[in-house]
Amino acid sequence: MGRVADDESGGVLLRPAAADDAAALWDLLGPSQAELIGMSSLPASIEAAQVACEDTATTVAALATGSFALADGEARRLLLLAIDGGDSSPHGDGDRPSGRVVGVTGLTFKRAVPNLAVRVTTSADGQGLVMSSSSAPWTRTELDSSFIGPTARGRRLGTLLSRGRFMLLHLVRSQVPQTVAAHLRGRFDPDGSAPFWRCFGAAFAPRWATSTEAELALLADPKLLDDLAGHLHPVTAIVLESLGPVNAASLPAFHLLTAEGLVPNGMYDPIDGGPTVVAELVDTVTGRTRTHGRVVIGGPAPIDALVSVATVDDFRVVRGPIGVANESELTLDEATAATLGVGTGTLVTAAGLRQPAG
C-alpha cells in the first residue's frame, strides 16, 4: 500500500447513477461534446442519459438481490458518477444537499456478444501483415469511457473512477463476466473521424457506417458473422499509421489500467484502432490488495486508499487516508468517513494505492 499524498480528491464520492440523475449528468456531458469524440459508451443526448441512468438503476437492483443474469447476446450497462459536495446517498437524500456531478465512468456486462476487434498477424507468405476481424461472440465485462469535467481536473479523480469500478466488480464478482476488457481510444482526425475506421470499414463492413451499427446488426442476425470470419486484408502504410497508438487524451487511463493488471491482447478497436487490454478479474491488483474491517474514526491514517461500503444497493467509494488498526478495524479520518457516509463500526472495504498520483 502506498503512503498517503496531499489529498486533492477529498469530498468526492463515486456511486452508481440513479434514475433521477440524468439532468445532472447531462449538465456535465452536454457542454463537453467536443472532448468526447471516440467515447461512444457515454450518453450523447439528454434522452440517452435518461435511458442510461434508468438502466443502471435496474442493473444495480438486480445485482443487489443476487438475481442479475444475462442471456446470450445481451448487454447491460452501469454508470458510475463522481459527486463533488458530499452526496452520501444514491438519491441525494442524506443529511447534506446533493452534490454536483463532476465525472462519469461505467461498466457494460456482455454475454456472447460479437466483438468487432481487429487482429493483425503475419501474412501466410511471411512477407507482410494482414488484419482480420475477431468477431466471434465473447463474454466480458467492458470498462467504459471515463470523463472528468474541466473544473475537477488535477484532483486525482482518475484513480477514483478507474479503480473504483473494480471495488464494485469484486463485490458482485459471482454474478458478472470474469474477463475484464477495455478498448482504448486511438487516433482521430481534427474533424472527429477515425482514419482506422475508414480502413477497416471499407475492407470488412462497407454496409455499416459505424461499429455500433455493425454490432447491432450482428446481434440481430449472427449469421452475418460468417461474412467477417476468415476475411483478411493487407496492412498498408496508411493502416499502420492509424493502428495501435493510444490517443494522447487516453494515456492516463491506459496507465491506470495496466497498473491494475490489464495487458494488451493483440486486438484493436474497430473504430479508431486503439488497443484492447484485458485481465481476469481475480488477477487484478485491487482484488489482491483489498482488505475488510470495521470503521474506527480518528487515529493514524497514513495509507492512501480507496474505501467503499460493502453492500451493493447503496454502493459508494471514496479516496482518502486510512490506517489498519488491527486485523478487523480500519481507521478513517472524519472527512473521509463523512464523505463516505459511514460511522464507527460500519463494515468497509479498502484497497491501498501503489501510485499516489493519478
Coordinates of C-alpha atoms in Angstrom, one line a residue:
M1 CA 0.0 0.0 0.0
G2 CA 1.3 3.5 -0.9
R3 CA 1.8 6.2 1.6
V4 CA -0.8 9.0 1.5
A5 CA -0.1 12.1 -0.5
D6 CA -1.7 15.5 -0.2
D7 CA -5.4 14.7 -0.8
E8 CA -6.9 16.7 -3.6
S9 CA -9.9 14.4 -4.2
G10 CA -11.5 14.8 -0.8
G11 CA -15.2 15.3 -0.7
V12 CA -15.8 13.4 -4.0
L13 CA -17.9 10.3 -3.9
L14 CA -18.2 7.7 -6.7
R15 CA -21.6 5.8 -6.8
P16 CA -23.9 4.2 -9.4
A17 CA -26.3 6.6 -11.2
A18 CA -29.9 6.7 -10.0
A19 CA -32.8 7.1 -12.3
D20 CA -33.2 10.8 -11.4
D21 CA -29.5 11.7 -12.2
A22 CA -30.0 12.3 -15.9
A23 CA -30.2 16.1 -15.8
A24 CA -27.2 16.4 -13.5
L25 CA -25.2 14.0 -15.7
W26 CA -26.1 16.0 -18.9
D27 CA -25.1 19.2 -17.2
L28 CA -21.6 17.6 -17.2
L29 CA -21.6 16.0 -20.6
G30 CA -23.7 18.4 -22.7
P31 CA -21.2 21.3 -22.9
S32 CA -18.2 18.9 -23.4
Q33 CA -19.2 17.1 -26.6
A34 CA -16.1 18.2 -28.4
E35 CA -14.0 16.4 -25.9
L36 CA -16.0 13.2 -26.0
I37 CA -15.0 12.1 -29.6
G38 CA -14.5 8.4 -29.6
M39 CA -16.1 7.9 -26.1
S40 CA -19.1 6.1 -27.6
S41 CA -20.1 4.4 -24.3
L42 CA -21.1 7.8 -22.8
P43 CA -24.6 9.2 -23.5
A44 CA -24.7 11.7 -26.4
S45 CA -28.1 13.3 -25.5
I46 CA -30.2 14.0 -22.5
E47 CA -32.6 11.2 -23.7
A48 CA -29.7 8.8 -23.8
A49 CA -28.6 9.9 -20.4
Q50 CA -32.1 9.2 -19.0
V51 CA -32.0 5.7 -20.5
A52 CA -28.6 5.0 -19.2
C53 CA -29.5 6.1 -15.7
E54 CA -32.7 4.1 -15.7
D55 CA -30.7 1.0 -17.0
T56 CA -28.2 1.5 -14.2
A57 CA -30.9 1.6 -11.5
T58 CA -32.3 -1.7 -12.9
T59 CA -28.9 -3.4 -13.1
V60 CA -27.9 -2.3 -9.6
A61 CA -31.3 -3.6 -8.2
A62 CA -30.7 -7.0 -9.8
L63 CA -27.1 -7.2 -8.5
A64 CA -28.2 -6.2 -5.0
T65 CA -30.7 -9.1 -4.8
G66 CA -28.4 -11.6 -6.5
S67 CA -30.8 -12.0 -9.4
F68 CA -28.6 -10.5 -12.1
A69 CA -28.3 -12.7 -15.2
L70 CA -27.5 -12.2 -18.8
A71 CA -29.0 -14.0 -21.8
D72 CA -26.9 -14.9 -24.8
G73 CA -26.4 -11.7 -26.9
E74 CA -27.5 -9.4 -24.0
A75 CA -25.6 -6.4 -22.8
R76 CA -26.4 -4.5 -19.6
R77 CA -24.7 -1.3 -18.5
L78 CA -24.0 0.5 -15.3
L79 CA -22.9 4.2 -15.0
L80 CA -20.9 5.5 -12.0
L81 CA -21.0 9.1 -11.2
A82 CA -18.3 11.2 -9.3
I83 CA -20.2 13.5 -7.0
D84 CA -18.5 16.6 -5.5
G85 CA -20.1 18.0 -2.5
G86 CA -20.8 15.1 -0.2
D87 CA -23.8 13.3 -1.7
S88 CA -24.0 10.4 0.8
S89 CA -26.9 8.5 -0.7
P90 CA -27.8 7.3 -4.1
H91 CA -30.7 9.7 -4.4
G92 CA -29.2 12.7 -2.7
D93 CA -31.5 12.4 0.3
G94 CA -28.9 12.2 3.1
D95 CA -28.1 14.9 5.7
R96 CA -26.4 17.1 3.2
P97 CA -27.6 18.6 -0.2
S98 CA -26.9 16.5 -3.3
G99 CA -23.6 17.5 -4.8
R100 CA -22.5 18.2 -8.4
V101 CA -21.7 15.5 -10.9
V102 CA -18.0 16.2 -11.9
G103 CA -17.1 12.8 -13.5
V104 CA -18.6 9.7 -15.0
T105 CA -17.4 6.2 -15.9
G106 CA -19.1 2.9 -16.4
L107 CA -19.3 -0.8 -16.9
T108 CA -21.0 -2.9 -19.6
F109 CA -21.7 -6.6 -18.9
K110 CA -21.9 -8.6 -22.2
R111 CA -22.7 -12.3 -22.7
A112 CA -21.8 -13.9 -26.1
V113 CA -21.9 -10.5 -27.8
P114 CA -19.9 -10.2 -31.0
N115 CA -16.6 -8.4 -30.7
L116 CA -15.6 -6.5 -33.8
A117 CA -12.0 -6.0 -32.7
V118 CA -9.3 -6.4 -35.3
R119 CA -6.3 -8.7 -35.1
V120 CA -3.1 -8.1 -37.0
T121 CA -0.9 -11.1 -37.9
T122 CA 1.9 -12.0 -40.3
S123 CA 0.6 -13.0 -43.8
A124 CA 0.8 -16.6 -44.9
D125 CA 3.7 -15.8 -47.3
G126 CA 5.7 -14.3 -44.5
Q127 CA 6.2 -11.1 -46.5
G128 CA 3.7 -8.8 -44.9
L129 CA 0.9 -8.2 -42.4
V130 CA -2.8 -8.8 -42.6
M131 CA -5.7 -7.7 -40.5
S132 CA -8.7 -9.9 -39.8
S133 CA -11.9 -9.5 -37.9
S134 CA -12.1 -11.1 -34.4
S135 CA -15.8 -11.0 -34.5
A136 CA -16.7 -14.2 -32.6
P137 CA -19.1 -13.8 -29.7
W138 CA -17.3 -13.0 -26.5
T139 CA -18.5 -12.8 -22.9
R140 CA -16.8 -10.0 -20.9
T141 CA -17.2 -7.1 -18.6
E142 CA -16.2 -3.9 -20.5
L143 CA -14.7 -0.9 -18.8
D144 CA -16.4 2.0 -20.4
S145 CA -15.1 5.5 -21.1
S146 CA -14.3 7.8 -18.2
F147 CA -14.7 11.6 -18.3
I148 CA -13.8 14.2 -15.7
G149 CA -15.2 17.7 -16.1
P150 CA -12.8 20.6 -16.6
T151 CA -13.4 22.1 -13.1
A152 CA -12.5 18.9 -11.4
R153 CA -9.2 18.0 -13.2
G154 CA -6.0 17.9 -11.3
R155 CA -7.7 16.4 -8.2
R156 CA -6.5 12.8 -8.6
L157 CA -10.0 11.7 -9.6
G158 CA -8.8 9.4 -12.4
T159 CA -7.8 6.7 -9.9
L160 CA -11.1 7.0 -8.1
L161 CA -13.1 6.5 -11.3
S162 CA -10.8 3.8 -12.8
R163 CA -10.1 1.7 -9.8
G164 CA -13.4 2.4 -8.0
R165 CA -15.1 0.3 -10.7
F166 CA -13.0 -2.7 -9.5
M167 CA -14.2 -2.2 -5.9
L168 CA -17.8 -2.8 -7.2
L169 CA -16.8 -5.6 -9.5
H170 CA -15.2 -7.6 -6.7
L171 CA -18.3 -7.1 -4.6
V172 CA -20.5 -8.7 -7.3
R173 CA -17.9 -11.0 -8.9
S174 CA -20.1 -14.1 -8.6
Q175 CA -22.7 -12.5 -10.9
V176 CA -20.7 -10.8 -13.7
P177 CA -18.4 -12.0 -16.5
Q178 CA -14.9 -12.6 -15.2
T179 CA -13.0 -11.4 -18.2
V180 CA -12.5 -7.6 -17.9
A181 CA -11.7 -5.7 -21.1
A182 CA -11.2 -2.1 -22.1
H183 CA -10.9 -0.6 -25.6
L184 CA -8.6 2.5 -25.5
R185 CA -9.1 5.3 -27.9
G186 CA -6.8 5.5 -30.9
R187 CA -6.3 8.3 -33.4
F188 CA -8.9 10.8 -34.6
D189 CA -8.6 13.4 -37.2
P190 CA -9.4 17.1 -36.3
D191 CA -12.9 16.7 -37.7
G192 CA -13.6 13.8 -35.3
S193 CA -13.3 11.0 -37.9
A194 CA -11.1 8.0 -37.3
P195 CA -8.6 7.1 -40.0
F196 CA -8.6 3.4 -39.0
W197 CA -12.4 3.0 -39.3
R198 CA -12.1 4.1 -42.9
C199 CA -9.5 1.3 -43.5
F200 CA -11.5 -1.3 -41.5
G201 CA -14.9 -0.3 -42.6
A202 CA -14.0 -0.3 -46.3
A203 CA -12.4 -3.7 -46.1
F204 CA -14.8 -5.6 -43.7
A205 CA -18.0 -3.8 -43.1
P206 CA -18.9 -1.5 -46.0
R207 CA -22.6 -1.9 -45.3
W208 CA -22.3 -0.3 -41.8
A209 CA -21.4 3.3 -41.1
T210 CA -20.1 2.6 -37.6
S211 CA -19.1 -0.3 -35.5
T212 CA -22.1 0.2 -33.2
E213 CA -24.4 -0.2 -36.1
A214 CA -22.4 -3.3 -37.1
E215 CA -22.7 -4.8 -33.6
L216 CA -26.4 -4.3 -33.5
A217 CA -26.8 -5.9 -36.9
L218 CA -24.7 -8.8 -35.9
L219 CA -26.8 -9.3 -32.7
A220 CA -30.0 -9.3 -34.8
D221 CA -28.5 -11.8 -37.4
P222 CA -25.5 -13.7 -36.1
K223 CA -25.1 -15.4 -39.5
L224 CA -23.7 -12.2 -40.7
L225 CA -20.6 -13.1 -38.7
D226 CA -19.8 -15.5 -41.5
D227 CA -19.1 -12.6 -43.8
L228 CA -16.4 -11.4 -41.5
A229 CA -14.9 -14.7 -40.4
G230 CA -11.6 -15.6 -42.1
H231 CA -11.6 -12.4 -44.1
L232 CA -8.1 -10.9 -44.5
H233 CA -6.9 -7.5 -45.7
P234 CA -3.3 -6.4 -46.2
V235 CA -2.0 -3.9 -43.7
T236 CA -0.8 -0.9 -45.7
A237 CA 1.3 2.0 -44.6
I238 CA -1.9 4.0 -44.1
V239 CA -3.3 1.3 -41.8
L240 CA -0.1 1.1 -39.8
E241 CA 0.0 4.8 -39.3
S242 CA -3.5 4.7 -37.7
L243 CA -3.3 1.4 -35.8
G244 CA -2.1 0.9 -32.2
P245 CA -1.1 4.2 -30.6
V246 CA -3.2 5.3 -27.6
N247 CA -4.9 8.7 -28.0
A248 CA -2.9 11.2 -26.0
A249 CA -6.1 12.1 -24.0
S250 CA -6.5 8.4 -23.1
L251 CA -2.9 7.7 -22.0
P252 CA -3.7 8.3 -18.2
A253 CA -6.5 5.8 -18.5
F254 CA -4.2 3.3 -20.2
H255 CA -1.5 3.6 -17.5
L256 CA -4.1 3.2 -14.7
L257 CA -5.5 0.1 -16.4
T258 CA -2.1 -1.5 -16.9
A259 CA -1.2 -0.7 -13.3
E260 CA -4.4 -2.6 -12.4
G261 CA -3.0 -5.6 -14.3
L262 CA -4.7 -5.4 -17.7
V263 CA -2.4 -6.1 -20.7
P264 CA -2.8 -5.6 -24.5
N265 CA -4.2 -8.8 -26.1
G266 CA -3.2 -8.0 -29.7
M267 CA -6.6 -6.8 -30.7
Y268 CA -7.6 -3.3 -31.7
D269 CA -10.7 -1.2 -31.6
P270 CA -12.5 -1.3 -34.9
I271 CA -13.4 2.4 -34.9
D272 CA -10.1 4.1 -34.2
G273 CA -7.5 1.3 -34.0
G274 CA -6.7 1.8 -30.3
P275 CA -5.5 -1.3 -28.3
T276 CA -7.7 -3.6 -26.3
V277 CA -6.4 -4.5 -22.8
V278 CA -7.7 -7.5 -20.8
A279 CA -7.4 -9.3 -17.5
E280 CA -9.3 -11.9 -15.4
L281 CA -11.0 -10.2 -12.5
V282 CA -9.3 -12.5 -10.0
D283 CA -5.9 -11.4 -11.2
T284 CA -6.4 -7.6 -10.8
V285 CA -4.4 -5.7 -8.3
T286 CA -7.4 -4.4 -6.5
G287 CA -8.6 -8.0 -6.0
R288 CA -5.3 -9.0 -4.4
T289 CA -4.9 -5.9 -2.2
R290 CA -8.4 -5.5 -0.8
T291 CA -9.0 -5.7 3.0
H292 CA -12.1 -5.5 5.1
G293 CA -12.7 -4.0 8.5
R294 CA -15.0 -2.1 10.8
V295 CA -14.6 1.7 10.8
V296 CA -12.7 3.4 13.6
I297 CA -12.8 7.2 13.3
G298 CA -9.7 9.1 14.2
G299 CA -6.1 8.0 14.9
P300 CA -3.2 7.5 12.5
A301 CA -4.2 7.1 8.8
P302 CA -1.0 7.1 6.7
I303 CA -2.2 4.9 3.8
D304 CA -3.6 6.3 0.5
A305 CA -6.5 4.1 -0.4
L306 CA -9.9 3.6 -1.9
V307 CA -12.6 2.9 0.6
S308 CA -16.0 1.5 -0.2
V309 CA -19.1 0.3 1.6
A310 CA -19.6 -3.5 1.5
T311 CA -23.1 -3.5 0.2
V312 CA -24.4 -3.3 -3.4
D313 CA -27.7 -1.5 -3.1
D314 CA -26.1 1.7 -1.7
F315 CA -22.6 1.2 -3.1
R316 CA -20.2 4.1 -2.9
V317 CA -16.5 4.6 -2.8
V318 CA -14.1 7.4 -1.9
R319 CA -10.4 8.1 -1.9
G320 CA -8.8 9.0 1.3
P321 CA -6.3 8.2 4.1
I322 CA -6.7 5.0 6.1
G323 CA -4.9 3.2 8.9
V324 CA -5.0 -0.5 9.7
A325 CA -5.6 -0.6 13.4
N326 CA -5.7 -4.4 13.6
E327 CA -6.9 -7.3 11.6
S328 CA -10.6 -6.3 12.0
E329 CA -10.5 -2.5 12.1
L330 CA -9.8 0.3 9.6
T331 CA -9.1 3.8 10.7
L332 CA -10.6 6.7 8.7
D333 CA -10.3 10.4 9.4
E334 CA -13.5 12.3 10.0
A335 CA -13.6 13.9 6.5
T336 CA -13.3 10.6 4.7
A337 CA -15.9 8.9 6.9
A338 CA -18.3 11.8 6.3
T339 CA -17.9 11.8 2.6
L340 CA -18.5 8.0 2.5
G341 CA -21.4 8.3 4.9
V342 CA -20.2 5.8 7.4
G343 CA -19.8 5.7 11.2
T344 CA -17.9 3.8 13.8
G345 CA -18.5 0.1 13.4
T346 CA -19.6 0.1 9.7
L347 CA -18.0 -2.7 7.6
V348 CA -16.0 -1.2 4.8
T349 CA -13.6 -2.5 2.1
A350 CA -10.3 -0.7 1.4
A351 CA -7.6 -1.1 -1.3
G352 CA -4.3 0.6 -1.0
L353 CA -2.9 2.6 -3.9
R354 CA 0.6 1.9 -5.1
Q355 CA 0.7 5.1 -7.1
P356 CA -0.3 8.3 -5.2
A357 CA -0.5 10.3 -8.4
G358 CA -3.4 10.0 -10.8

